[in-house]
mmCIF file of N, CA and C in Angstrom:
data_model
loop_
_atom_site.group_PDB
_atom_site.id
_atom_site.type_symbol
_atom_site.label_atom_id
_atom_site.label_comp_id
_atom_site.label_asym_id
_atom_site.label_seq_id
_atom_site.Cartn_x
_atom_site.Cartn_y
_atom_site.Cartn_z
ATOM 1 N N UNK A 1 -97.234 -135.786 79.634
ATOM 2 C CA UNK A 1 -97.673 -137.163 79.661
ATOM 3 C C UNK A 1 -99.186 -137.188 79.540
ATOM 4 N N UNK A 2 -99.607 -137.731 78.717
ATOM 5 C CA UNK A 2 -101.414 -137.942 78.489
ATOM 6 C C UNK A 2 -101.669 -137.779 77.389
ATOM 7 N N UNK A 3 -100.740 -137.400 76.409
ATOM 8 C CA UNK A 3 -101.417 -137.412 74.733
ATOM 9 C C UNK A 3 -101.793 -135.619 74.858
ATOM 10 N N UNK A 4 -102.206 -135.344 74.056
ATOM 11 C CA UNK A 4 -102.191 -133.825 73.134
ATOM 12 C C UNK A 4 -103.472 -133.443 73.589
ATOM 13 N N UNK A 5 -104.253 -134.083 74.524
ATOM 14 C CA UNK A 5 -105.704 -133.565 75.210
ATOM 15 C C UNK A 5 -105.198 -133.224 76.742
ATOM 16 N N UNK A 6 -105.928 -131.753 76.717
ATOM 17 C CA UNK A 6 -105.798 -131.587 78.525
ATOM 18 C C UNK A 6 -106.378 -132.352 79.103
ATOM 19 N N UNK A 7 -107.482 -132.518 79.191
ATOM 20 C CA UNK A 7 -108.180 -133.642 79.995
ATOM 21 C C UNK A 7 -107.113 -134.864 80.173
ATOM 22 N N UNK A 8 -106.419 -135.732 79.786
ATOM 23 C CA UNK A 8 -105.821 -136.724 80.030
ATOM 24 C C UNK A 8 -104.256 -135.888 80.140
ATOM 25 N N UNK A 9 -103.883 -135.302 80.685
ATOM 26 C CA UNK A 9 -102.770 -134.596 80.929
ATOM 27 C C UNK A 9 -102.484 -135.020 82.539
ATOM 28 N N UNK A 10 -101.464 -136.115 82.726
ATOM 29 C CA UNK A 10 -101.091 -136.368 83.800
ATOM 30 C C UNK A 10 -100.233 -135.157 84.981
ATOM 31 N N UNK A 11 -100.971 -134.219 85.592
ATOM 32 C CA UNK A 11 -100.486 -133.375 86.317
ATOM 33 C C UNK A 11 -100.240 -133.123 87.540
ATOM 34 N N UNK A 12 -100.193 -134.343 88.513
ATOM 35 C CA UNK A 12 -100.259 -135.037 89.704
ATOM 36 C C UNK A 12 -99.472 -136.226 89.659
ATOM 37 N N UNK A 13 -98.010 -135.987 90.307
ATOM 38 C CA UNK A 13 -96.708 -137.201 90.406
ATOM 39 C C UNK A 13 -95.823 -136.925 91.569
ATOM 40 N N UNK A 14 -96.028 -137.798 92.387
ATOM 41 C CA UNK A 14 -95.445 -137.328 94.042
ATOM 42 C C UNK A 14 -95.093 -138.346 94.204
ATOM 43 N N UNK A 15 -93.780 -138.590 94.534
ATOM 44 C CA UNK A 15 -92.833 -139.497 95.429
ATOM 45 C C UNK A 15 -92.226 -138.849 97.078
ATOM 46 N N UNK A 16 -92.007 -139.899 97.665
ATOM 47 C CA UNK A 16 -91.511 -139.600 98.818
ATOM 48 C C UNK A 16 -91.566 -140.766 100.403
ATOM 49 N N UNK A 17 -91.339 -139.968 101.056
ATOM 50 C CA UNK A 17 -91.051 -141.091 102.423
ATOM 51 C C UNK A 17 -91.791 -140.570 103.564
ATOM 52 N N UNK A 18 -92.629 -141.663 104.234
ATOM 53 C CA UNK A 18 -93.014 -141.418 105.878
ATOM 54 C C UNK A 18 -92.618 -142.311 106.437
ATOM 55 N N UNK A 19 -93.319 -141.932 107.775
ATOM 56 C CA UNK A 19 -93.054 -142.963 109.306
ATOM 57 C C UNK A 19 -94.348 -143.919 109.565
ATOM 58 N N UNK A 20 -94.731 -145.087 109.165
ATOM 59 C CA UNK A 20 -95.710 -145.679 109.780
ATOM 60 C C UNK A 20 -95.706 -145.994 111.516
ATOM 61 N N UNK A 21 -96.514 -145.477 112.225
ATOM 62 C CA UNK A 21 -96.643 -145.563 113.683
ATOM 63 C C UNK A 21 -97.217 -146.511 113.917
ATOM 64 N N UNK A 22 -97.296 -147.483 114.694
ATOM 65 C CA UNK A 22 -97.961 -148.569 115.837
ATOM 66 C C UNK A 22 -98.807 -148.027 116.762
ATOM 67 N N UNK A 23 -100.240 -147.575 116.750
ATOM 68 C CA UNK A 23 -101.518 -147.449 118.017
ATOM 69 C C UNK A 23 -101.850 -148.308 118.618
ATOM 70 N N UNK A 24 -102.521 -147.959 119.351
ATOM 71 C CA UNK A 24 -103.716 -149.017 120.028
ATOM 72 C C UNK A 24 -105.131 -148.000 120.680
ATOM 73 N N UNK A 25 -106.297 -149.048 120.903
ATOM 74 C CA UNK A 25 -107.450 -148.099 121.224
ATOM 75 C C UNK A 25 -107.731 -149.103 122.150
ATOM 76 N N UNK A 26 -108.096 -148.489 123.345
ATOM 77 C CA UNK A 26 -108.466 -149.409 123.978
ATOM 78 C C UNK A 26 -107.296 -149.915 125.356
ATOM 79 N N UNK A 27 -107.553 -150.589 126.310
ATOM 80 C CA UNK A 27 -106.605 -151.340 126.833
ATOM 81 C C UNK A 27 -106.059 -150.658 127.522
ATOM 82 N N UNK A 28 -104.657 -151.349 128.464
ATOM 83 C CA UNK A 28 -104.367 -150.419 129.158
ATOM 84 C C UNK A 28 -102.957 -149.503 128.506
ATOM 85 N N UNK A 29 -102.455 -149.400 129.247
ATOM 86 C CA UNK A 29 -100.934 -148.354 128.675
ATOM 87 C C UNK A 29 -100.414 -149.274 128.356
ATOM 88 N N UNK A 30 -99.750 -148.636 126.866
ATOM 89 C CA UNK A 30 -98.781 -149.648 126.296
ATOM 90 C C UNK A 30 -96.945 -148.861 125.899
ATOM 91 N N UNK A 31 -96.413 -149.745 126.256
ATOM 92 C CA UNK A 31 -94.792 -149.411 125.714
ATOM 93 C C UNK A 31 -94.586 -150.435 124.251
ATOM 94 N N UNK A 32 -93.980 -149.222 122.812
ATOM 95 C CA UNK A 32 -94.046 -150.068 122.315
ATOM 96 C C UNK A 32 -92.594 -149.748 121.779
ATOM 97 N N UNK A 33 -91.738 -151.102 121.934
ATOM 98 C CA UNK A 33 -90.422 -150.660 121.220
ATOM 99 C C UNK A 33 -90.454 -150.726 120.131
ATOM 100 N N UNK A 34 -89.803 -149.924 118.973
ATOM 101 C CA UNK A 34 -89.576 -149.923 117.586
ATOM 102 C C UNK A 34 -87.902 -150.361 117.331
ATOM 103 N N UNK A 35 -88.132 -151.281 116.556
ATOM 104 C CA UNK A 35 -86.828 -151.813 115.874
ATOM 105 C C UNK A 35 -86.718 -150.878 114.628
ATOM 106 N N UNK A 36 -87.778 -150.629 113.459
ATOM 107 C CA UNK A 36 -87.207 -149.891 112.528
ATOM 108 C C UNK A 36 -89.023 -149.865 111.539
ATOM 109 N N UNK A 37 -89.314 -148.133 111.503
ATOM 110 C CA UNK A 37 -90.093 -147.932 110.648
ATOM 111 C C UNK A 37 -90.056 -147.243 109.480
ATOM 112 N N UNK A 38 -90.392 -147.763 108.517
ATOM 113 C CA UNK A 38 -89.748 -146.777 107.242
ATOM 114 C C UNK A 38 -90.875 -147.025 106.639
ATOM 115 N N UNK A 39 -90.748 -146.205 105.243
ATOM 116 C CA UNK A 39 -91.981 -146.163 104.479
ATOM 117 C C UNK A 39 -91.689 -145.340 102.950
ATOM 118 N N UNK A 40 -92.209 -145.392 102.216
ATOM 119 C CA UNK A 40 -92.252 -144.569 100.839
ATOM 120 C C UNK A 40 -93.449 -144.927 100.004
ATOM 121 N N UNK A 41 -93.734 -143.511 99.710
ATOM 122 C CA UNK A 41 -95.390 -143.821 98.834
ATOM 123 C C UNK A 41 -95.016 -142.871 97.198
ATOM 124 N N UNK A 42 -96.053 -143.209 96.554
ATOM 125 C CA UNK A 42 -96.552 -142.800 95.274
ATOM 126 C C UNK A 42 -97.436 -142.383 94.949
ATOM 127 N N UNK A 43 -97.674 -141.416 94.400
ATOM 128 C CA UNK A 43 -99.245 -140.851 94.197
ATOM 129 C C UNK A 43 -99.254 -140.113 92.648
ATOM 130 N N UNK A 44 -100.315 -140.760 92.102
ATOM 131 C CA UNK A 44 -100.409 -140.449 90.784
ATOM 132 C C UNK A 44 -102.064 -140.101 91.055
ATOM 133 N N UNK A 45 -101.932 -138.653 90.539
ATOM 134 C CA UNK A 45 -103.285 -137.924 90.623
ATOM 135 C C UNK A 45 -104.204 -138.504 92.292
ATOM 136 N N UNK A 46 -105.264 -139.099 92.242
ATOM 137 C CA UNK A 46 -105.856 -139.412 93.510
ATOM 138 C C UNK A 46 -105.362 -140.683 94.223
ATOM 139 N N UNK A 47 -104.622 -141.765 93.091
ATOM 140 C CA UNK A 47 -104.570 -143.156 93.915
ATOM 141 C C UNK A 47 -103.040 -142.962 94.221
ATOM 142 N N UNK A 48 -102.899 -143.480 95.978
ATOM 143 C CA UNK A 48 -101.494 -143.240 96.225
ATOM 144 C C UNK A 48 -101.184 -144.899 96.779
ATOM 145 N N UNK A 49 -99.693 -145.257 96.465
ATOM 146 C CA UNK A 49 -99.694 -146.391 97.048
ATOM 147 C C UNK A 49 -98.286 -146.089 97.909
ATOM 148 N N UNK A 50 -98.672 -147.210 99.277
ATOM 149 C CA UNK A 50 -97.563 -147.142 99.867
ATOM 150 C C UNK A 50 -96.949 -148.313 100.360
ATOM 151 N N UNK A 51 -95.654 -148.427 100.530
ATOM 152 C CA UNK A 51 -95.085 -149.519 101.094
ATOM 153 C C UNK A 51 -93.963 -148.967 102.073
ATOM 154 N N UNK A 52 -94.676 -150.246 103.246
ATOM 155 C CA UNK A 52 -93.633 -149.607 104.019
ATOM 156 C C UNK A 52 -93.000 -150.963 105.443
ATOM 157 N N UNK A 53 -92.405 -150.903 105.693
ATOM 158 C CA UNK A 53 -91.752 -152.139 106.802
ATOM 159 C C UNK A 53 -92.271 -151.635 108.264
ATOM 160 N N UNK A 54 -92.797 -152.248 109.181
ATOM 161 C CA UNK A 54 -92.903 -152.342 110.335
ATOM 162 C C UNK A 54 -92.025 -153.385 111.584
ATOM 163 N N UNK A 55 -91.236 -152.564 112.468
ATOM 164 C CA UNK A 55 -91.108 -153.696 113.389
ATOM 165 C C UNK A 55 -90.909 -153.143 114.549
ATOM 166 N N UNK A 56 -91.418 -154.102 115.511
ATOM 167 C CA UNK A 56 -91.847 -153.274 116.522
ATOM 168 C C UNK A 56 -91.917 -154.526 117.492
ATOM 169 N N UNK A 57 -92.461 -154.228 118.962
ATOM 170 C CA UNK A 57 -92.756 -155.118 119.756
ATOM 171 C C UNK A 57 -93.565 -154.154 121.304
ATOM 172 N N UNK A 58 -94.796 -154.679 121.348
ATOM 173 C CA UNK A 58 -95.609 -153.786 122.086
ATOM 174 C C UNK A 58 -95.525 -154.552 123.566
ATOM 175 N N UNK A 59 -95.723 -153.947 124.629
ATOM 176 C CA UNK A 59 -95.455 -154.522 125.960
ATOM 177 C C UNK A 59 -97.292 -153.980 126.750
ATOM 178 N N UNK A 60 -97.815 -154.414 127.652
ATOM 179 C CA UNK A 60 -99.133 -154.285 128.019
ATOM 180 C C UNK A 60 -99.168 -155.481 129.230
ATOM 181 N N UNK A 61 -100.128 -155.049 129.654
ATOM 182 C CA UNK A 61 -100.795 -155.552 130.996
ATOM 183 C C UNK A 61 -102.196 -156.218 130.501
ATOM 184 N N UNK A 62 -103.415 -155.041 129.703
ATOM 185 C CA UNK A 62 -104.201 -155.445 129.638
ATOM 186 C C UNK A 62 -104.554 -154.706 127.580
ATOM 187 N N UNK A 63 -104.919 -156.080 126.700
ATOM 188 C CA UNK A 63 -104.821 -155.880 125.548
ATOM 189 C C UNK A 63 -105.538 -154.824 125.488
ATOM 190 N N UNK A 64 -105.216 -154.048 124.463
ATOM 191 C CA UNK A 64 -106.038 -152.669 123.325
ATOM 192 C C UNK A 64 -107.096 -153.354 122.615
ATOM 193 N N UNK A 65 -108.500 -153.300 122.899
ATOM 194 C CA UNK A 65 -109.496 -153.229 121.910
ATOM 195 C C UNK A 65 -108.999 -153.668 120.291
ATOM 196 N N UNK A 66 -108.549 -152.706 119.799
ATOM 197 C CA UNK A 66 -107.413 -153.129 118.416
ATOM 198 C C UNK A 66 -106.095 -152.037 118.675
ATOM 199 N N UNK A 67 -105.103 -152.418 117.147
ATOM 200 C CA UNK A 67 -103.437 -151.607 117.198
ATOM 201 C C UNK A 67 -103.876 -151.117 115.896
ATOM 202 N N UNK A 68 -103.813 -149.919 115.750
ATOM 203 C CA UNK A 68 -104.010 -149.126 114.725
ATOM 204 C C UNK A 68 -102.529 -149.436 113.876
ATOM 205 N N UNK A 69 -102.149 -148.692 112.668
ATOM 206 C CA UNK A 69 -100.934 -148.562 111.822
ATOM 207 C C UNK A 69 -101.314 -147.125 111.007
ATOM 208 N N UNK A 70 -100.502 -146.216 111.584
ATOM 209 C CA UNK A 70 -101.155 -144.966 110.721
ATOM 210 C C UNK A 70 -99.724 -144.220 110.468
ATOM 211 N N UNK A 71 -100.066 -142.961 110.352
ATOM 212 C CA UNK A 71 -98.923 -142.297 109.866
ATOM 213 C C UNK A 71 -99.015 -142.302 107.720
ATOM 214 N N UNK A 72 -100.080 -142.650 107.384
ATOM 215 C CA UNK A 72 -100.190 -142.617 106.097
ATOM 216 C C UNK A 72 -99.866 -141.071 105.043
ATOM 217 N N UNK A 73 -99.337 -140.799 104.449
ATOM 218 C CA UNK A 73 -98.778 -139.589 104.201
ATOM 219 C C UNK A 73 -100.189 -138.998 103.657
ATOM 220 N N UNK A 74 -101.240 -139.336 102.798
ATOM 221 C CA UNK A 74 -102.141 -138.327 102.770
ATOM 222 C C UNK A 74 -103.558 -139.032 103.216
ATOM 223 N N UNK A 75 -104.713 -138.726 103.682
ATOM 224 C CA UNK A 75 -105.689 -139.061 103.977
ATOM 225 C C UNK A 75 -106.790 -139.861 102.900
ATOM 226 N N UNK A 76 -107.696 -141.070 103.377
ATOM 227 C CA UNK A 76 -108.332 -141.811 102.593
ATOM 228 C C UNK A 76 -109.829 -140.893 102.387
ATOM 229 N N UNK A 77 -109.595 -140.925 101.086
ATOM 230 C CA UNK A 77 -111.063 -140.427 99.985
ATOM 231 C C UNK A 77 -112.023 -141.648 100.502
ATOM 232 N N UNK A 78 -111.348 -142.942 99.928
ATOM 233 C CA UNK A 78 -112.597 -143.987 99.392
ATOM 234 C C UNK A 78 -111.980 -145.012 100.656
ATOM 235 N N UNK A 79 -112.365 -146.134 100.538
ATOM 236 C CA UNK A 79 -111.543 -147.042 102.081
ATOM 237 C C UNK A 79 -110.399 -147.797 100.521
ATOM 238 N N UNK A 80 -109.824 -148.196 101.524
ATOM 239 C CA UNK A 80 -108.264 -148.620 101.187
ATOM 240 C C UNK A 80 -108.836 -149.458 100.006
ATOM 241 N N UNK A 81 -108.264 -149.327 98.951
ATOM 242 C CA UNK A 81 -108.338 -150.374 98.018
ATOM 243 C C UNK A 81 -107.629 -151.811 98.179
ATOM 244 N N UNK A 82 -106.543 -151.844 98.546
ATOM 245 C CA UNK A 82 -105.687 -153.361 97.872
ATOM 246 C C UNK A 82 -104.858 -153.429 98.863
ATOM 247 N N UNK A 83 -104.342 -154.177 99.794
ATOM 248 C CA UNK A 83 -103.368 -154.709 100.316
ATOM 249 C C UNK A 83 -102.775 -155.934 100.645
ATOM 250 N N UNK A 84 -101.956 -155.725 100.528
ATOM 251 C CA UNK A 84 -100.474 -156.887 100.077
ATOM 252 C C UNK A 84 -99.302 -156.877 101.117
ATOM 253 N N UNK A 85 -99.526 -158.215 101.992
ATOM 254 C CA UNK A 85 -99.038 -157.788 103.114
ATOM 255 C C UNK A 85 -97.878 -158.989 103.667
ATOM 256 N N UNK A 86 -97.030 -158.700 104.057
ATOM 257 C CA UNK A 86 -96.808 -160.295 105.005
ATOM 258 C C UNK A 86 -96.103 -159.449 106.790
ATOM 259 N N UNK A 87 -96.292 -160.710 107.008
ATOM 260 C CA UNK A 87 -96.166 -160.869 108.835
ATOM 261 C C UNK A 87 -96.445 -161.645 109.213
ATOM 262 N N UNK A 88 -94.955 -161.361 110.519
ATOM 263 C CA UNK A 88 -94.423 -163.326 110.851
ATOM 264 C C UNK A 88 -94.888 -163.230 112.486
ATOM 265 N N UNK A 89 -95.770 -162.804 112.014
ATOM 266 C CA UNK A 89 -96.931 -163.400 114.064
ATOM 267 C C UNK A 89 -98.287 -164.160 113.140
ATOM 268 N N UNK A 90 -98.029 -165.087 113.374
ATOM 269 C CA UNK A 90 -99.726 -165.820 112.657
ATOM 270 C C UNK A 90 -100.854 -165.667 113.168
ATOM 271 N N UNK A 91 -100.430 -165.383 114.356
ATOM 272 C CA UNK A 91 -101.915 -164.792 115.404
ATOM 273 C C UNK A 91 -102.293 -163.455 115.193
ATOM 274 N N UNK A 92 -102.124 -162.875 114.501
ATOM 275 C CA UNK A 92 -102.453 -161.622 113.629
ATOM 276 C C UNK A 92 -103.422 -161.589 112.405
ATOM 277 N N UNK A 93 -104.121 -160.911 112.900
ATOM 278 C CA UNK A 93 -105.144 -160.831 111.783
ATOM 279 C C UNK A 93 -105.627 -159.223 111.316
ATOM 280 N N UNK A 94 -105.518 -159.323 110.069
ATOM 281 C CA UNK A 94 -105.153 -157.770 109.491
ATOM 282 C C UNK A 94 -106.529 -157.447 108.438
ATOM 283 N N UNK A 95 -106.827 -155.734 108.543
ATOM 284 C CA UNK A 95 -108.202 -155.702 107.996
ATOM 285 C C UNK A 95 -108.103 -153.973 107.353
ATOM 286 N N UNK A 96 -108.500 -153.513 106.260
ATOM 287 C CA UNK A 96 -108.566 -152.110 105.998
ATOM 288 C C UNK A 96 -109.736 -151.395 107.066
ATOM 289 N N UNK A 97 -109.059 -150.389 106.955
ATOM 290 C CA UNK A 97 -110.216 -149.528 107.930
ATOM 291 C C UNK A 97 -109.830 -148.128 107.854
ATOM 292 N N UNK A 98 -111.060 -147.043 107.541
ATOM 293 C CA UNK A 98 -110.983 -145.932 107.434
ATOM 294 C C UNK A 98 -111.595 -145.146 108.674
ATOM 295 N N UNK A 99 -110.480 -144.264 109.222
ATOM 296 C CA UNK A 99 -111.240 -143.629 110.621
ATOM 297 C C UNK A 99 -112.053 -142.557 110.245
ATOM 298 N N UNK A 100 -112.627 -142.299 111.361
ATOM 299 C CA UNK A 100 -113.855 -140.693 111.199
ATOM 300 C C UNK A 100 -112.046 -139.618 110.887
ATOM 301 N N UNK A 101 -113.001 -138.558 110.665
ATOM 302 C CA UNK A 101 -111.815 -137.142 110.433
ATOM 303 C C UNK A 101 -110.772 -136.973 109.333
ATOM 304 N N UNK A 102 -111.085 -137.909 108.497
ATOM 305 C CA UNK A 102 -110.004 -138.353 107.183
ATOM 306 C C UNK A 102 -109.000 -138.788 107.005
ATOM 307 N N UNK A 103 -108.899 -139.285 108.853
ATOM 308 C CA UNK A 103 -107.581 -140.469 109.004
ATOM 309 C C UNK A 103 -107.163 -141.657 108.280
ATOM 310 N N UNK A 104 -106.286 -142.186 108.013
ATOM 311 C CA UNK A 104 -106.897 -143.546 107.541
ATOM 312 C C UNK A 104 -105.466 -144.231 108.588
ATOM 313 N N UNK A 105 -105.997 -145.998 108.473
ATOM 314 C CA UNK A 105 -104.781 -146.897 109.049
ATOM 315 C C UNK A 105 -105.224 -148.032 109.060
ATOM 316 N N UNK A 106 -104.296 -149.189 108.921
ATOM 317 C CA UNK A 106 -104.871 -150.861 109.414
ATOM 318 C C UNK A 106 -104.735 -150.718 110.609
ATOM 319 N N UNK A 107 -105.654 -151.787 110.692
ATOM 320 C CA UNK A 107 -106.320 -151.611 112.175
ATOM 321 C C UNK A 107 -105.823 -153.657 112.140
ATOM 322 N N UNK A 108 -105.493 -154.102 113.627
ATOM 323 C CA UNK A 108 -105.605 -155.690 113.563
ATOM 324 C C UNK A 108 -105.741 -155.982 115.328
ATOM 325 N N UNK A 109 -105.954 -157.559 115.466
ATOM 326 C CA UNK A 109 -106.375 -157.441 116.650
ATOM 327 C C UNK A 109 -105.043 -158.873 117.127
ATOM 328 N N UNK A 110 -104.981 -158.998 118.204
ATOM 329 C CA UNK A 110 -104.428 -160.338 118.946
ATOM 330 C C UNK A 110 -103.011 -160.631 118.922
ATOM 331 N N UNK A 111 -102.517 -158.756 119.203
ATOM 332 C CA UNK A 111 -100.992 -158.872 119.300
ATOM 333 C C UNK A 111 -100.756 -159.248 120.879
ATOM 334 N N UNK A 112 -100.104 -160.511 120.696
ATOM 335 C CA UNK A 112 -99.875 -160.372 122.282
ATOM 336 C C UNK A 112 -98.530 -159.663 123.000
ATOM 337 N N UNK A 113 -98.768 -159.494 123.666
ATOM 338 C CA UNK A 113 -97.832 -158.940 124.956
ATOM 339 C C UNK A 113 -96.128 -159.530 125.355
ATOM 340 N N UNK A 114 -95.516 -158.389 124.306
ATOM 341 C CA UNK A 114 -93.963 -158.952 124.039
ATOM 342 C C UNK A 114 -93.882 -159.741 123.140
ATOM 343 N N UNK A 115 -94.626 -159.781 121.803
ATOM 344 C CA UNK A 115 -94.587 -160.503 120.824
ATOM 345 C C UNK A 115 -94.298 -159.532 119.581
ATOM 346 N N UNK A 116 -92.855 -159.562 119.001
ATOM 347 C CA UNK A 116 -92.621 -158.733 118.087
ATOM 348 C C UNK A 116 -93.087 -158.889 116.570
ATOM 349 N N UNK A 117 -93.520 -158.071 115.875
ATOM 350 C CA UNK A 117 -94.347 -157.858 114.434
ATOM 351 C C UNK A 117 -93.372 -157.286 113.803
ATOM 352 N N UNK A 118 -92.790 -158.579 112.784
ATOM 353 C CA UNK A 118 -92.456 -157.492 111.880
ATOM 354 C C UNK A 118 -92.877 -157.818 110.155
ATOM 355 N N UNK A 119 -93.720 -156.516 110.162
ATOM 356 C CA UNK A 119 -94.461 -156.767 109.006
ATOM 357 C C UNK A 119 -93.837 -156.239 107.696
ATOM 358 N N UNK A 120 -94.246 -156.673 106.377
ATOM 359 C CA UNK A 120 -94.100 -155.485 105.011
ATOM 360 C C UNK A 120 -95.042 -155.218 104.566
ATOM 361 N N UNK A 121 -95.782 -154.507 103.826
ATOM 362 C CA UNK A 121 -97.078 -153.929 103.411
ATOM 363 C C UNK A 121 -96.761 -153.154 101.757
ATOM 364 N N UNK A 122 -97.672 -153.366 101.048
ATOM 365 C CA UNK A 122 -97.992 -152.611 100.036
ATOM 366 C C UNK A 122 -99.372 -152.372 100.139
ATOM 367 N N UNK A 123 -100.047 -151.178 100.237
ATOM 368 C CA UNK A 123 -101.572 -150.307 100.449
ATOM 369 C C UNK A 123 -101.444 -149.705 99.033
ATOM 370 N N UNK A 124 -102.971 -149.623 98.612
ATOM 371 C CA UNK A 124 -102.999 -148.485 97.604
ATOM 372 C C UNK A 124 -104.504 -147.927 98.084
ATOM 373 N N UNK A 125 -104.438 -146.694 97.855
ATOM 374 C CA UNK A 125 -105.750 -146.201 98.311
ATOM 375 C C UNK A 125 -106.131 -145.033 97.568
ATOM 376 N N UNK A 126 -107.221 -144.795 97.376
ATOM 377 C CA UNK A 126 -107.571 -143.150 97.083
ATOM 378 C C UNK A 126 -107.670 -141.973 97.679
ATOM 379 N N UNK A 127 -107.199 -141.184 97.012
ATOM 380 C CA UNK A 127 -106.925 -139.530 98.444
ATOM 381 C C UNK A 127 -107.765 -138.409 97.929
ATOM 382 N N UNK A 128 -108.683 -137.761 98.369
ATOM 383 C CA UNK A 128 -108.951 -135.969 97.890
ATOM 384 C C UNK A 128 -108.223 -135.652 97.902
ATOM 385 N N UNK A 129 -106.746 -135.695 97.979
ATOM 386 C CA UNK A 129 -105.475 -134.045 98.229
ATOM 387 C C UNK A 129 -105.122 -134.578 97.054
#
């Protein structure tokens, strides 16, 4: 695939499936039940995209600073390019964010306490691997 030049020789094509996880930073201890996390990404040479369902419902005393979403199958090069999202808590507010150490995850703030999220997501991002 790429035409009769190496240089444009598509040699990087990865399909497959992860687990997106529910964090938090901050706050006090949290229990968070999971109804169902699934996920499947694409990666063509550096840009990988993923989509994946979240649902969940977090329990707390005292809120987390923010709730991370990680579990991304390979680590962010550049910060997240594009996301395409829905979720039925309106008091949610959702933002790209790249951690130190080559983590990456959305990060959002003002989940309250026994209020279940259940989100869908399409991310595309760039990876070094």
């Amino acid at each position: 695939l790429g035409g009769t030049g190496a240089a444009n020789k598509l040699s990087d094509f990865e399909t497959g499936t992860f687990t997106p996880v529910l964090t938090k930073s901050g706050g006090s201890s949290v229990s968070i039940s999971v109804t169902s996390a699934t996920g499947t990404y694409v990666k063509v040479g550096r840009l990988v995209t993923v989509t994946f369902n979240l649902n969940v419902t977090p329990s707390y005393s005292s809120a987390p600073t923010y709730w991370l979403i990680t579990g991304f199958p390979f680590p962010v090069n550049v910060g997240i390019g594009s996301i395409l999202g829905y979720n039925n808590n309106n008091a949610t507010s959702f933002a790209g964010r790249t951690e130190t150490g080559g983590n990456n995850a959305l990060f959002f703030a003002n989940l309250a306490s026994g209020t279940a999220i259940n989100s869908f997501w399409t991310v595309s991002y760039e990876t070094n691997s």
